[in-house]
XYZ file of C-alpha atoms in Angstrom:
267
model
C -25.559 27.674 48.697
C -23.035 25.616 47.704
C -21.614 23.883 51.254
C -22.859 27.343 53.517
C -26.166 27.803 54.857
C -27.541 31.250 53.092
C -27.741 33.850 56.425
C -24.695 33.482 56.547
C -23.679 34.681 53.467
C -26.735 37.365 54.708
C -24.507 38.495 58.329
C -21.331 38.858 56.695
C -22.742 40.753 54.597
C -23.912 43.130 57.326
C -20.921 42.367 59.551
C -18.542 43.051 56.592
C -20.081 47.123 56.989
C -18.889 47.042 60.421
C -22.782 45.762 61.763
C -22.176 44.171 64.955
C -24.899 43.064 66.982
C -27.578 41.542 65.279
C -30.495 40.802 65.740
C -32.633 37.713 63.938
C -36.588 38.176 64.274
C -37.317 33.725 63.623
C -40.787 31.837 63.982
C -41.022 28.740 64.774
C -38.837 25.514 63.698
C -36.202 28.133 62.928
C -33.978 26.325 66.016
C -31.096 24.945 63.260
C -30.627 28.720 62.949
C -29.678 29.233 66.262
C -27.135 26.130 66.378
C -25.823 26.479 63.408
C -24.329 30.176 64.929
C -23.973 28.306 68.347
C -20.739 26.248 69.440
C -20.981 22.565 68.439
C -18.663 21.615 71.201
C -19.032 17.742 70.512
C -18.107 18.056 66.863
C -15.469 20.537 67.797
C -13.643 18.190 69.147
C -13.764 15.434 67.382
C -12.397 17.482 64.389
C -9.837 18.633 66.515
C -8.755 14.994 67.642
C -8.223 14.049 63.987
C -6.360 17.568 62.987
C -8.750 18.134 60.690
C -7.668 22.198 60.296
C -9.763 22.905 58.339
C -13.140 21.492 59.100
C -12.194 22.579 61.619
C -12.162 26.885 61.435
C -15.446 26.005 59.367
C -17.349 25.607 62.275
C -15.821 28.253 64.455
C -16.564 30.684 61.349
C -20.744 31.927 62.202
C -19.986 31.690 65.773
C -17.268 33.802 66.043
C -19.366 36.453 63.823
C -21.238 39.086 65.614
C -23.020 39.194 68.654
C -26.160 37.176 67.351
C -29.281 37.913 69.958
C -33.075 36.006 68.306
C -36.319 36.917 68.944
C -39.119 35.268 67.598
C -42.655 36.461 65.564
C -45.048 34.500 67.262
C -48.416 35.217 64.836
C -46.891 35.185 60.691
C -47.939 39.583 60.342
C -46.058 40.057 57.742
C -42.643 41.838 57.175
C -43.234 45.157 58.766
C -45.182 42.913 62.145
C -41.144 41.227 61.842
C -39.953 44.478 61.998
C -42.104 46.096 64.235
C -40.846 42.672 67.119
C -37.809 43.858 66.671
C -38.108 47.613 68.903
C -37.422 46.342 71.754
C -33.597 45.913 69.919
C -33.253 48.548 68.212
C -33.904 51.492 70.666
C -33.471 55.238 69.425
C -31.118 54.183 66.568
C -31.122 53.730 62.803
C -31.023 50.475 61.980
C -30.659 47.190 59.075
C -32.979 44.896 57.482
C -32.004 41.991 55.399
C -33.645 39.753 54.507
C -32.686 36.325 54.500
C -33.335 34.768 50.720
C -32.063 37.530 49.095
C -28.102 37.038 49.378
C -26.727 39.810 47.284
C -22.565 39.644 45.731
C -19.737 40.640 48.292
C -17.984 42.172 45.369
C -20.794 44.943 44.569
C -21.468 46.238 47.724
C -25.114 47.605 48.154
C -25.188 47.942 51.861
C -22.181 50.509 51.538
C -23.452 52.441 49.736
C -26.511 52.494 51.172
C -24.547 53.590 54.664
C -23.762 56.326 52.068
C -26.259 57.417 52.009
C -28.087 57.546 55.406
C -25.033 59.874 55.624
C -25.121 62.490 53.767
C -29.254 62.830 53.446
C -30.407 61.122 56.719
C -33.621 59.769 56.782
C -34.072 55.428 55.517
C -32.736 54.202 52.518
C -34.394 51.280 50.110
C -33.065 49.455 47.217
C -34.465 48.613 44.111
C -33.829 46.691 40.909
C -35.482 47.704 37.454
C -37.189 44.551 36.860
C -39.315 44.015 33.430
C -43.293 45.084 33.903
C -44.384 42.037 33.341
C -43.012 40.932 36.982
C -43.806 44.086 38.969
C -46.591 42.508 40.652
C -44.172 40.462 42.429
C -42.912 43.298 44.136
C -42.717 46.612 46.096
C -42.573 49.178 43.483
C -41.367 53.065 43.826
C -42.174 56.335 42.216
C -39.346 58.625 42.364
C -37.338 61.451 41.604
C -34.632 60.404 39.816
C -31.131 62.410 38.140
C -30.599 61.994 34.558
C -27.088 59.830 35.329
C -27.762 58.949 38.881
C -28.340 55.610 40.999
C -29.997 57.794 43.892
C -32.831 58.736 43.713
C -35.679 60.323 45.989
C -39.340 57.885 46.617
C -42.413 59.979 46.378
C -43.910 56.980 46.729
C -44.435 52.986 47.364
C -47.559 50.478 45.692
C -47.609 47.009 46.826
C -47.926 43.988 45.043
C -48.921 46.310 41.906
C -52.277 45.150 40.043
C -50.998 44.988 36.680
C -50.552 47.180 34.338
C -50.383 49.732 36.714
C -47.106 50.036 38.785
C -45.671 53.580 39.003
C -42.307 52.873 37.765
C -40.470 48.824 36.893
C -38.003 49.890 39.762
C -39.013 47.169 42.205
C -37.525 46.907 46.895
C -35.053 44.218 46.997
C -34.300 43.384 50.705
C -32.210 45.220 52.051
C -33.384 48.538 54.480
C -31.713 51.677 56.438
C -33.880 52.843 57.991
C -35.234 55.225 61.152
C -36.395 54.760 63.933
C -39.266 56.664 63.028
C -40.326 53.532 60.911
C -41.199 51.728 65.076
C -45.078 54.078 65.824
C -45.666 54.303 61.921
C -45.517 50.380 61.819
C -47.858 50.535 65.104
C -50.866 52.083 63.501
C -50.315 50.529 60.170
C -53.102 48.094 59.086
C -52.664 44.299 57.754
C -52.555 45.880 53.559
C -51.390 43.516 50.855
C -52.379 39.404 51.874
C -53.940 41.369 55.212
C -50.420 41.419 56.475
C -48.710 44.565 57.456
C -47.229 45.249 54.766
C -43.050 47.077 55.098
C -43.484 49.368 52.245
C -46.965 51.124 53.268
C -45.329 52.314 56.730
C -42.585 53.537 53.991
C -44.724 54.696 51.952
C -46.512 56.909 55.279
C -42.668 58.102 55.927
C -42.013 59.450 52.308
C -46.060 61.268 52.171
C -45.260 62.666 55.160
C -41.578 64.522 54.906
C -39.571 61.799 55.596
C -36.662 61.909 53.616
C -36.539 57.973 51.615
C -34.154 57.479 48.751
C -33.241 54.856 46.908
C -30.155 52.935 45.658
C -30.535 51.629 42.357
C -29.060 48.461 42.695
C -27.151 46.470 38.868
C -25.377 44.188 40.855
C -25.341 40.249 41.425
C -28.691 39.303 42.925
C -29.521 35.824 43.841
C -33.156 35.377 45.221
C -32.760 31.950 46.838
C -36.590 32.166 47.360
C -36.792 31.406 43.624
C -35.837 27.780 42.261
C -34.895 29.718 39.446
C -32.951 31.840 40.482
C -31.454 29.062 43.638
C -29.736 26.953 41.329
C -28.493 29.612 39.324
C -26.638 30.791 42.246
C -25.859 28.537 43.454
C -24.040 27.612 40.095
C -22.015 30.923 40.332
C -21.024 30.845 43.847
C -19.181 27.224 43.034
C -17.642 28.365 39.894
C -16.335 31.414 42.283
C -14.566 28.957 44.876
C -10.882 28.973 44.067
C -11.420 24.979 45.743
C -14.135 24.087 42.851
C -14.507 26.714 40.886
C -12.129 24.763 38.045
C -13.445 21.441 38.228
C -16.498 22.511 38.080
C -16.001 24.873 35.248
C -14.658 22.496 33.328
C -17.092 19.712 33.632
C -19.986 22.372 33.298
C -18.264 23.300 29.330
C -19.024 19.046 29.261
C -22.392 19.437 30.442
C -23.364 21.872 28.542
C -21.740 20.605 25.269
C -24.184 17.493 25.202
C -27.000 17.915 23.028
C -29.410 20.115 25.565
C -32.775 17.630 23.905
C -30.700 14.578 25.365
C -29.662 16.125 28.757
C -30.915 13.896 31.981
C -31.513 15.193 35.601
């Protein structure tokens, strides 16, 4: 995302609300994640010799963010299984799950709001957003009880990627969760669901049905889905435009670029 890996934005979001113990659940061919948050002594020495303090600071920044640990999900058995891989590290504590392909703009403090809901109500808290009905089949969708004018809802049911026209609402689950450790034994007995994978949505649904509090925060801020090509491009443009070092010149170029006849534009 411009000049910083998407995963660093996610870690910075967690650190920004006081979460400094980070566990990354990775798979094969993801060694670059570990390398990014580790020291690169050769590069640091070269930059130091050049006196390039700005780039040296940028290289140092990810290594000093948090206490970062790693565990492997050996088989790609779904998000629920990935979360279950974290059980030995988490133990009997509430924890947050942040999906690496969902970026939340730091000006929209979604995770902090979810922490407040957890402190007030206990249980688990999930992030929701309104989606167009024709896109609901792409998400897990929630049935909720909602107070008038409130963006905090009680979740009564969840359906993972419902068939078109069958979603319980237009509120879709996005990649931010604060979960009670009670989810771990539920995940252990959750059978494979949609796509033959162990779905986190199914386990949270079981918690809600069993009487464990599950609340949702309806998010209307800036979210970037880096797993979607069009949204990824929009995210790069927005992030670049907001940068004090890049934004002014980049915005000027955008105005010039968009001032052309769209039919004549080439890439």
